Amino acid sequence: GAVVSQHPSWVICKSGTSVKIECRSLDFQATTMFWYRQFPKQSLMLMATSNEGSKATYEQGVEKDKFLINHASLTLSTLTVTSAHPEDSSFYICSAWNRYEQYFGPGTRLTVT
Amino acid sequence: AQKITQTQPGMFVQEKEAVTLDCTYDTSDPSYGLFWYKQPSSGEMIFLIYQGSYDQQNATEGRYSLNFQKARKSANLVISASQLGDSAMYFCAMREWGTDKLIFGTGTRLQVFP
């Protein structure tokens, strides 16, 4: 099956710093990718739709200036958490459709101290 | 608006027994797709099974089958012959045509005991 990778798999950063998470589709092209956030014992919450070559579409309540998304190529989307705070600590997952199946990255666990 | 409801926060099943995880959905679109994913403690999302709204037969994938009752808007996942490795969170999801978003239910934590 298709593969989506994420890097890093986990990251610890200090409050106030920015963190970039990469999402790559390894064996297929993705004009659209999705970014989710998941808190412990909760479901996946869609944050934004990343569109290749254009601006991302953010879900209601998600701060676009805090969660910067760049989809520069057909295989790479990046999520940058700017000026991270402890409340941004979470599990971030990206995904992309390949035909009729949505493939998920392995996730990035962000801890902000 | 489309919605997925999973009413079972947690389920227990004995090894080798079958278990049904409930999922109901709400949509006004005639065309939709329903998915089940498994999420073990590692966090990865594992695709299990898919059912299209126009599919005449219930989907099956190995030990997984989907009990699709369109009139009742339910898409329950049946796991036969449960294994200890089936212990995980299970999410039901629906594809929103047009935006291609996946809308997730709240999930069911399944625990398989010996």
Short mmCIF file of C-alpha atoms in Angstrom, two decimals, chain A residues 29-81:
data_model
loop_
_atom_site.label_atom_id
_atom_site.label_comp_id
_atom_site.label_asym_id
_atom_site.label_seq_id
_atom_site.Cartn_x
_atom_site.Cartn_y
_atom_site.Cartn_z
CA GLN A 29 1.56 12.30 -5.38
CA ALA A 30 -0.85 14.19 -3.18
CA THR A 31 -2.31 17.51 -4.25
CA THR A 32 -4.14 17.58 -0.95
CA MET A 33 -2.97 16.53 2.48
CA PHE A 34 -4.70 16.77 5.83
CA TRP A 35 -3.39 17.67 9.26
CA TYR A 36 -5.01 16.29 12.39
CA ARG A 37 -4.46 16.82 16.05
CA GLN A 38 -5.23 14.22 18.67
CA PHE A 39 -5.32 14.67 22.42
CA PRO A 40 -4.96 11.64 24.71
CA LYS A 41 -7.96 9.33 24.66
CA GLN A 42 -9.74 11.50 22.12
CA SER A 43 -10.55 11.29 18.46
CA LEU A 44 -8.70 12.91 15.59
CA MET A 45 -9.57 16.53 15.06
CA LEU A 46 -9.03 17.90 11.59
CA MET A 47 -7.00 21.09 11.75
CA ALA A 48 -6.54 22.00 8.11
CA THR A 49 -6.48 20.88 4.52
CA SER A 50 -3.15 21.46 2.84
CA ASN A 51 -3.36 22.28 -0.87
CA GLU A 52 -0.37 22.00 -3.18
CA GLY A 53 0.56 25.38 -4.58
CA SER A 54 -2.10 27.32 -2.72
CA LYS A 55 -3.16 28.36 0.75
CA ALA A 56 -4.30 25.84 3.28
CA THR A 57 -7.91 25.69 4.37
CA TYR A 58 -8.24 25.81 8.14
CA GLU A 59 -11.06 24.39 10.21
CA GLN A 60 -13.07 26.68 12.39
CA GLY A 61 -11.26 27.58 15.58
CA VAL A 62 -7.78 26.73 14.32
CA GLU A 63 -5.39 29.67 14.36
CA LYS A 64 -3.81 29.94 10.94
CA ASP A 65 -1.04 32.22 12.19
CA LYS A 66 -0.08 29.72 14.84
CA PHE A 67 -0.22 26.60 12.70
CA LEU A 68 1.49 27.49 9.44
CA ILE A 69 1.03 25.02 6.62
CA ASN A 70 3.08 24.89 3.45
CA HIS A 71 2.46 22.43 0.64
CA ALA A 72 5.33 23.21 -1.69
CA SER A 73 5.34 20.05 -3.75
CA LEU A 74 3.13 17.11 -4.63
CA THR A 75 4.83 14.96 -2.02
CA LEU A 76 5.56 17.29 0.86
CA SER A 77 3.49 19.29 3.30
CA THR A 78 4.84 20.96 6.41
CA LEU A 79 3.14 22.11 9.59
CA THR A 80 4.95 24.71 11.67
CA VAL A 81 3.76 25.33 15.19
#
